[in-house]
Structures are given as structure tokens and as C-alpha cells.
XYZ file of C-alpha atoms in Angstrom:
371
model
C -8.549 32.266 33.812
C -9.713 31.527 30.460
C -9.041 27.980 29.543
C -9.264 26.078 26.307
C -8.456 22.572 24.933
C -6.318 22.194 21.733
C -5.822 19.215 19.577
C -2.873 19.031 16.888
C -0.802 16.472 15.378
C 2.395 17.666 17.032
C 3.209 19.827 19.968
C 4.702 22.755 18.034
C 1.434 22.791 16.055
C -0.569 23.080 19.264
C 1.712 25.775 20.621
C 1.062 27.842 17.363
C -2.668 27.792 17.851
C -2.288 28.575 21.545
C 0.003 31.580 20.943
C -2.364 32.807 18.137
C -5.426 32.588 20.353
C -4.152 33.345 23.778
C -0.921 35.044 23.335
C 2.693 34.683 24.589
C 1.591 34.703 28.320
C -0.529 31.618 28.045
C 0.280 28.545 30.277
C -0.049 24.846 29.620
C -2.337 23.283 32.264
C -1.992 19.727 30.956
C -0.871 17.809 27.880
C -1.112 14.221 26.603
C -0.881 12.059 23.656
C -4.152 10.516 22.344
C -4.794 8.026 19.537
C -7.824 7.911 17.268
C -8.725 5.098 14.999
C -8.894 5.393 11.280
C -10.785 3.516 8.540
C -12.419 0.373 9.707
C -10.694 0.788 13.167
C -7.165 0.434 11.830
C -4.119 2.791 11.335
C -4.141 4.609 14.640
C -3.541 8.295 14.321
C -1.480 10.131 17.029
C -2.286 13.579 18.163
C -1.455 15.987 20.967
C -4.232 17.246 23.297
C -3.247 20.395 25.249
C -5.244 22.249 27.962
C -3.980 25.849 28.008
C -5.187 28.967 29.784
C -4.341 32.508 30.433
C -5.195 35.079 33.122
C -8.141 37.303 31.930
C -8.697 41.052 32.511
C -11.970 42.270 33.299
C -12.155 45.664 31.160
C -12.789 48.450 32.139
C -12.431 47.507 35.844
C -9.265 48.668 37.193
C -8.698 45.727 39.521
C -7.584 42.301 38.019
C -9.757 39.305 39.108
C -7.765 36.444 40.692
C -7.261 33.654 38.268
C -9.460 30.653 38.695
C -7.170 27.674 38.987
C -8.279 24.314 37.575
C -9.958 22.046 39.920
C -6.924 19.531 39.990
C -4.806 22.290 41.805
C -7.147 23.271 44.662
C -5.233 21.053 47.130
C -1.753 22.486 46.083
C -0.010 25.135 47.971
C 0.037 28.677 46.567
C 3.793 28.637 46.332
C 3.857 25.285 44.368
C 1.110 26.686 42.041
C 3.092 29.892 41.314
C 6.347 27.865 40.527
C 4.402 25.376 38.321
C 2.598 28.216 36.433
C 5.822 30.012 35.971
C 7.589 26.733 34.731
C 4.731 26.221 32.248
C 4.720 29.672 30.845
C 8.411 29.137 30.037
C 7.675 25.831 28.317
C 4.957 27.615 26.170
C 7.555 30.272 24.955
C 10.215 27.729 24.125
C 8.264 24.671 23.124
C 6.559 26.083 20.091
C 9.927 26.473 18.273
C 10.881 23.728 15.779
C 13.429 21.062 16.640
C 15.924 22.793 14.574
C 16.025 26.131 16.410
C 14.831 25.195 19.845
C 17.372 25.243 22.739
C 17.148 21.592 23.978
C 18.233 20.514 27.387
C 21.828 19.303 27.172
C 20.746 15.934 28.563
C 18.796 15.083 25.262
C 21.314 16.264 22.889
C 23.189 12.854 22.522
C 19.856 11.091 21.486
C 18.943 13.698 19.174
C 22.225 13.680 17.408
C 22.024 9.900 17.120
C 18.652 10.266 15.310
C 20.155 12.807 12.926
C 23.161 10.601 12.346
C 20.724 7.753 11.493
C 19.098 10.016 8.939
C 15.738 9.771 10.490
C 13.110 11.961 8.959
C 12.899 15.434 10.355
C 9.211 15.132 11.293
C 9.979 11.865 13.249
C 12.958 13.638 15.064
C 10.803 16.537 15.989
C 8.021 14.187 17.326
C 10.421 12.229 19.454
C 12.202 15.681 20.509
C 8.903 16.969 21.740
C 8.136 14.034 23.939
C 11.828 14.279 25.252
C 11.488 17.928 25.869
C 8.315 17.748 27.791
C 9.617 14.819 29.917
C 12.928 16.509 30.795
C 11.105 19.706 31.795
C 8.660 17.822 33.879
C 11.250 15.436 35.359
C 14.523 17.397 35.770
C 16.063 14.678 38.019
C 15.159 11.910 35.608
C 17.707 12.383 32.821
C 18.923 8.771 32.500
C 19.453 7.836 28.907
C 17.330 4.510 29.574
C 14.322 6.679 30.062
C 15.075 8.683 26.998
C 15.448 5.592 25.031
C 12.212 4.424 26.295
C 10.490 7.493 25.042
C 12.213 7.360 21.626
C 11.096 3.674 21.265
C 7.526 4.328 22.348
C 7.292 7.071 19.669
C 8.639 4.994 16.940
C 6.609 2.065 17.934
C 3.488 4.114 17.676
C 4.465 4.942 14.069
C 5.593 1.396 12.966
C 3.260 -0.876 14.878
C 0.376 -0.554 12.212
C 2.600 -2.157 9.533
C 3.225 -6.014 9.102
C 6.576 -7.515 10.208
C 7.918 -10.933 9.492
C 9.098 -13.128 6.596
C 7.420 -15.475 4.206
C 4.057 -16.443 5.398
C 3.837 -19.781 3.579
C 0.304 -19.032 2.764
C 1.043 -18.365 -0.806
C 3.083 -20.639 -3.167
C 4.917 -18.074 -5.162
C 7.369 -15.737 -3.715
C 7.911 -12.807 -6.194
C 11.210 -10.904 -5.300
C 11.560 -7.645 -7.145
C 14.554 -5.144 -6.993
C 16.982 -3.044 -9.008
C 20.347 -4.280 -9.978
C 23.117 -4.303 -7.502
C 21.090 -4.687 -4.179
C 21.934 -8.402 -3.660
C 18.576 -9.695 -4.732
C 19.707 -13.202 -5.930
C 21.686 -13.842 -2.767
C 18.808 -12.797 -0.662
C 16.472 -15.281 -2.482
C 19.016 -17.942 -1.896
C 18.922 -17.232 1.818
C 15.211 -17.162 1.999
C 15.022 -20.544 0.137
C 17.590 -22.177 2.338
C 15.643 -21.107 5.471
C 12.520 -22.703 3.950
C 14.260 -25.915 3.241
C 16.344 -26.103 6.404
C 13.936 -24.803 9.054
C 10.559 -25.402 7.363
C 11.354 -28.626 5.559
C 9.607 -27.200 2.221
C 10.071 -28.446 -1.172
C 11.237 -25.345 -3.283
C 12.057 -24.456 -6.719
C 13.273 -21.456 -8.572
C 12.186 -19.458 -11.642
C 14.325 -16.773 -13.035
C 13.401 -14.189 -15.559
C 16.862 -12.513 -15.294
C 17.978 -13.563 -18.813
C 19.964 -10.456 -19.221
C 22.901 -11.479 -16.738
C 24.658 -14.870 -17.381
C 26.381 -14.508 -13.935
C 23.050 -14.153 -12.037
C 21.669 -17.209 -13.821
C 24.761 -19.223 -12.837
C 24.765 -17.941 -9.395
C 21.066 -19.110 -8.919
C 21.795 -22.417 -10.482
C 24.729 -23.029 -7.837
C 22.216 -22.346 -4.986
C 19.635 -24.618 -6.536
C 22.084 -27.213 -6.833
C 23.093 -26.995 -3.230
C 19.694 -27.141 -2.078
C 18.791 -29.902 -4.534
C 15.986 -27.595 -5.906
C 14.761 -27.462 -9.568
C 15.274 -24.275 -11.555
C 13.629 -22.934 -14.608
C 14.748 -20.016 -16.853
C 11.908 -18.173 -18.584
C 11.920 -15.668 -21.340
C 8.385 -14.881 -21.734
C 4.834 -15.413 -20.437
C 4.475 -18.769 -21.962
C 7.635 -20.168 -20.567
C 6.533 -18.970 -17.175
C 3.147 -20.910 -17.368
C 5.090 -24.111 -18.458
C 7.556 -23.709 -15.471
C 4.520 -23.229 -13.113
C 2.994 -26.380 -14.387
C 6.272 -28.153 -13.840
C 6.403 -27.131 -10.183
C 2.887 -28.084 -9.309
C 4.166 -30.484 -6.685
C 6.395 -28.067 -4.934
C 5.594 -26.089 -1.732
C 7.204 -22.727 -2.520
C 8.549 -21.407 -5.878
C 11.016 -18.353 -5.599
C 10.754 -16.122 -8.740
C 14.038 -14.157 -9.276
C 12.978 -11.188 -11.502
C 15.679 -9.427 -13.693
C 17.663 -6.916 -12.019
C 17.459 -3.812 -14.197
C 17.496 0.021 -13.660
C 13.885 0.339 -12.573
C 14.119 4.112 -12.597
C 13.161 3.529 -16.336
C 9.517 2.971 -16.831
C 9.875 0.732 -19.775
C 11.728 -2.095 -17.685
C 8.871 -1.863 -15.159
C 6.353 -2.274 -17.705
C 8.097 -5.236 -19.284
C 8.123 -6.890 -16.015
C 4.532 -6.188 -15.402
C 3.696 -8.009 -18.577
C 5.534 -11.123 -17.677
C 4.750 -11.312 -13.990
C 0.938 -11.541 -13.246
C 0.622 -13.727 -10.234
C -1.663 -11.609 -7.974
C -3.814 -14.431 -6.382
C -1.291 -17.012 -5.234
C 1.839 -14.734 -4.574
C 3.635 -12.863 -1.911
C 5.462 -9.973 -3.359
C 8.642 -8.372 -1.732
C 10.678 -5.391 -2.907
C 14.469 -5.634 -2.194
C 16.302 -2.342 -1.511
C 19.882 -1.643 -0.410
C 20.221 0.359 2.735
C 23.488 1.751 1.384
C 21.435 3.674 -1.309
C 20.225 7.280 -1.150
C 16.718 7.449 0.208
C 15.628 9.694 -2.657
C 16.888 6.949 -5.260
C 14.965 4.283 -3.301
C 11.719 6.549 -3.364
C 12.015 6.686 -7.179
C 12.079 2.817 -7.476
C 9.373 2.422 -5.056
C 7.125 4.901 -6.941
C 7.901 2.870 -10.024
C 6.461 -0.266 -8.485
C 3.496 1.306 -7.146
C 1.051 -0.855 -9.171
C 2.691 -4.037 -7.943
C 1.107 -5.747 -4.975
C 4.085 -5.221 -2.678
C 3.453 -6.372 0.979
C 6.744 -5.743 2.645
C 10.182 -4.412 1.893
C 13.503 -6.348 2.315
C 16.584 -4.307 3.058
C 20.226 -5.610 2.263
C 23.653 -4.594 3.206
C 22.640 -3.221 6.637
C 26.237 -4.298 7.850
C 27.707 -1.838 5.152
C 26.105 1.428 6.483
C 26.155 3.566 9.666
C 22.688 4.901 9.233
C 19.436 2.953 8.731
C 16.843 5.845 9.345
C 15.794 5.382 5.638
C 14.340 1.967 6.640
C 11.930 3.623 9.123
C 11.297 6.576 6.859
C 10.206 4.574 3.901
C 8.018 2.303 5.983
C 6.262 5.244 7.322
C 5.995 7.091 4.122
C 4.753 4.204 1.815
C 2.884 2.331 4.656
C 4.757 -0.935 3.974
C 5.919 -3.768 6.284
C 9.399 -5.137 6.754
C 10.158 -8.863 5.891
C 13.796 -9.215 6.383
C 17.096 -7.391 6.497
C 20.318 -8.942 5.564
C 23.729 -8.116 7.167
C 26.403 -10.140 5.213
C 27.038 -12.520 2.323
C 26.794 -15.878 4.017
C 24.002 -18.159 2.997
C 21.846 -18.805 4.880
C 23.086 -17.114 8.071
C 23.198 -13.457 7.265
C 19.568 -12.732 7.072
C 17.222 -11.599 9.858
C 13.605 -11.967 9.861
C 12.366 -8.682 10.904
C 10.326 -7.791 14.196
C 9.336 -4.526 15.538
C 11.323 -4.774 18.613
C 14.531 -5.970 16.777
C 14.129 -2.999 14.393
C 13.932 -0.641 17.242
C 16.894 -2.062 18.990
C 19.014 -2.038 15.884
C 18.067 1.658 15.194
C 19.000 2.841 18.610
C 22.088 0.624 18.958
C 25.408 2.089 19.596
C 24.243 5.421 20.683
C 27.197 7.441 22.237
C 26.517 8.925 25.624
C 27.934 9.102 29.166
C 25.849 7.697 31.881
C 24.913 10.155 34.563
C 26.674 9.442 37.796
């Protein structure tokens, strides 16, 4: 038997290589997920390592040589070997197809459908589907949804665990909160500030550059009054410096930037000229989970020159799909600070954690437990 080890980013890619070199009659002898560390030992990269083989024919001899079985199978019975090889042949033929045209076992359809309904990126669905497919083919009696959910969580965890989770670090004085109009940015700032006052006993203040919307200023003034916190309205860079000087004695200062249509470059450039607090600032970008992913991507691209550490997603309670949260974190390599799920201040805000996000993402999946 001719054997060769293949390494690829996904199982379908490995299957293409195997079929190209060994043909359709090749068999998988072993497969496993491996991780390699990237730059400075960070950002683990996942890949699939597959050992494949095929029966070789000695030409021009008319008699076929018996295939040499891997060492790990020497103690198995011949019938078990034949059955395993036949099963693996079938896996090779079917697993190479993409998630969209592969015939999946019925047992995994409920979970795959849930991932699609959550609008998870196709490549992430394919990655999870590959692992589910291999698991169900090797463990035909273990079709419980709990086992499938664990596989899905493990796959997503491997993608997300390299990014930071959690809210304000309190290592920096200024909390710079960016975001387009209509995402609930001012209310989110109020929730963050209330938590800082009530839970961390911090002295807070507010600076707003949103001089375009009177309602936004009045709203922030109301929250500042409830928290007994000072507030300054700034129109230019000089005003900002004066406000910062006034707030020297405070622990945390929240900067509410103007809510504008940041798809337009000029508004981003105006903001960049006004806010330049790279040394002592944590910067968050607020996005609405009800927005189209493509629209959010345009906003993120516009803010590429800002030192954004983490995203904040609002209005999670107003949508039935939150796959875009995962998609954008993976695509832009950003962490997650908070997500909000209502208008109440300060209750309706959740400090993000990886486990909490995975549970939220896989919550409510519709399936019937196997009897």
C-alpha cells in the first residue's frame, strides 16, 4: 500500500490533494486536527493532518501484491480491516465535497441549519461540518446533540480564543467610544459608566463631541446627572484639551464621539483630527447586531487607522441571528468587550466572555432528542 501524509487547512482541501495524487480509490488511514503557533508564538493556526493510502499494482506482473497494512492494524481481524477500509473509501469519496453539496447524515442537519440561520460565515460552517461528518461516520451510535454541540463549540473556540474578551480594563483613563448613528452608542456609554460607578466605585466624567444632535447631548446630560458626574461639550481640539485638564482628578472619562454616517470618509477624518488619545485610551467600536454584515464591514474598514481593541455589539435582543459577531471578530481579529440586550441602564449590558458568547450563539437550537 502506498501511503502519504497530507496537511491542509480544511478536510475538503486535504481530500482534493489526496484524490489528485492517489485517485478515487484512496483510503484515509488516520486524520487529526493539529495546531501550529504563529508569530511570536501567538495566533494558533489550525490545520488537518491526514494519512491516506491506496493499493499499489506492481506492473507488469499479473499478480497483485497484498497491500501492506499500517502497523497499528496488525492486531485487528481481517474482517474488521476490510470493513474499516471499505468505510474509509466511502468517506474519501464523499467528504471531499463542500458543505453545500455534500449529503450530510440526517443527525447533523439540525445543527447545520442552526448555523446557517445564525448567518455564520460559510467557511466556519464548513469547518464545523467537516468535524461533525467525521465524528458521525466514525461513531454512528453517538448521534446525541450534546456531542455535536461540543464539537461545534470546540471548533468555534479554536477560532475565537486568540482574541481578547471582557470590558473596560481600567488601566487607561480615557474610554473612547466610536460608532455610527443609530447603534445606541450614548446609551451604551451610560451603561458602562454606571457599572464603573456602582461596581468599581470609580469617579467618572463625560466628554461629548456630538455637537450635531441636541437630543444626544441632553440624553448624556441626564445620565451624567443621575451618576453625579461632570460633563463637558467640546467643539474642537482646544476644547478637548481644556476638558481633559478639568478632569485630571477623575478615574475614568468616557468620550462620546459624534454619531455620523461613517461610511463617508470626511466624517472619519474629522473625528481623527479631533481625537488623538493613543497613549492613555481604550478604544471601542460600537456596532448594531441588527445591521447587515456588509454595512458593518464598511464601517470597520473606515476606522482601520484607529487603535480599536474590541467591538461592542448592541441590540442583540432585537435579532434572531448573531453570526455576524463571530464573523467580524474572526475577519478583523478584534476582541469583544460587551453586548447589550435592552434599553435599561445599567442592567441590559453583558460583559463578554468566550463561554458566554458560545452559549448565546448555540442557544435555542431546534432538535428532537434521540430516544
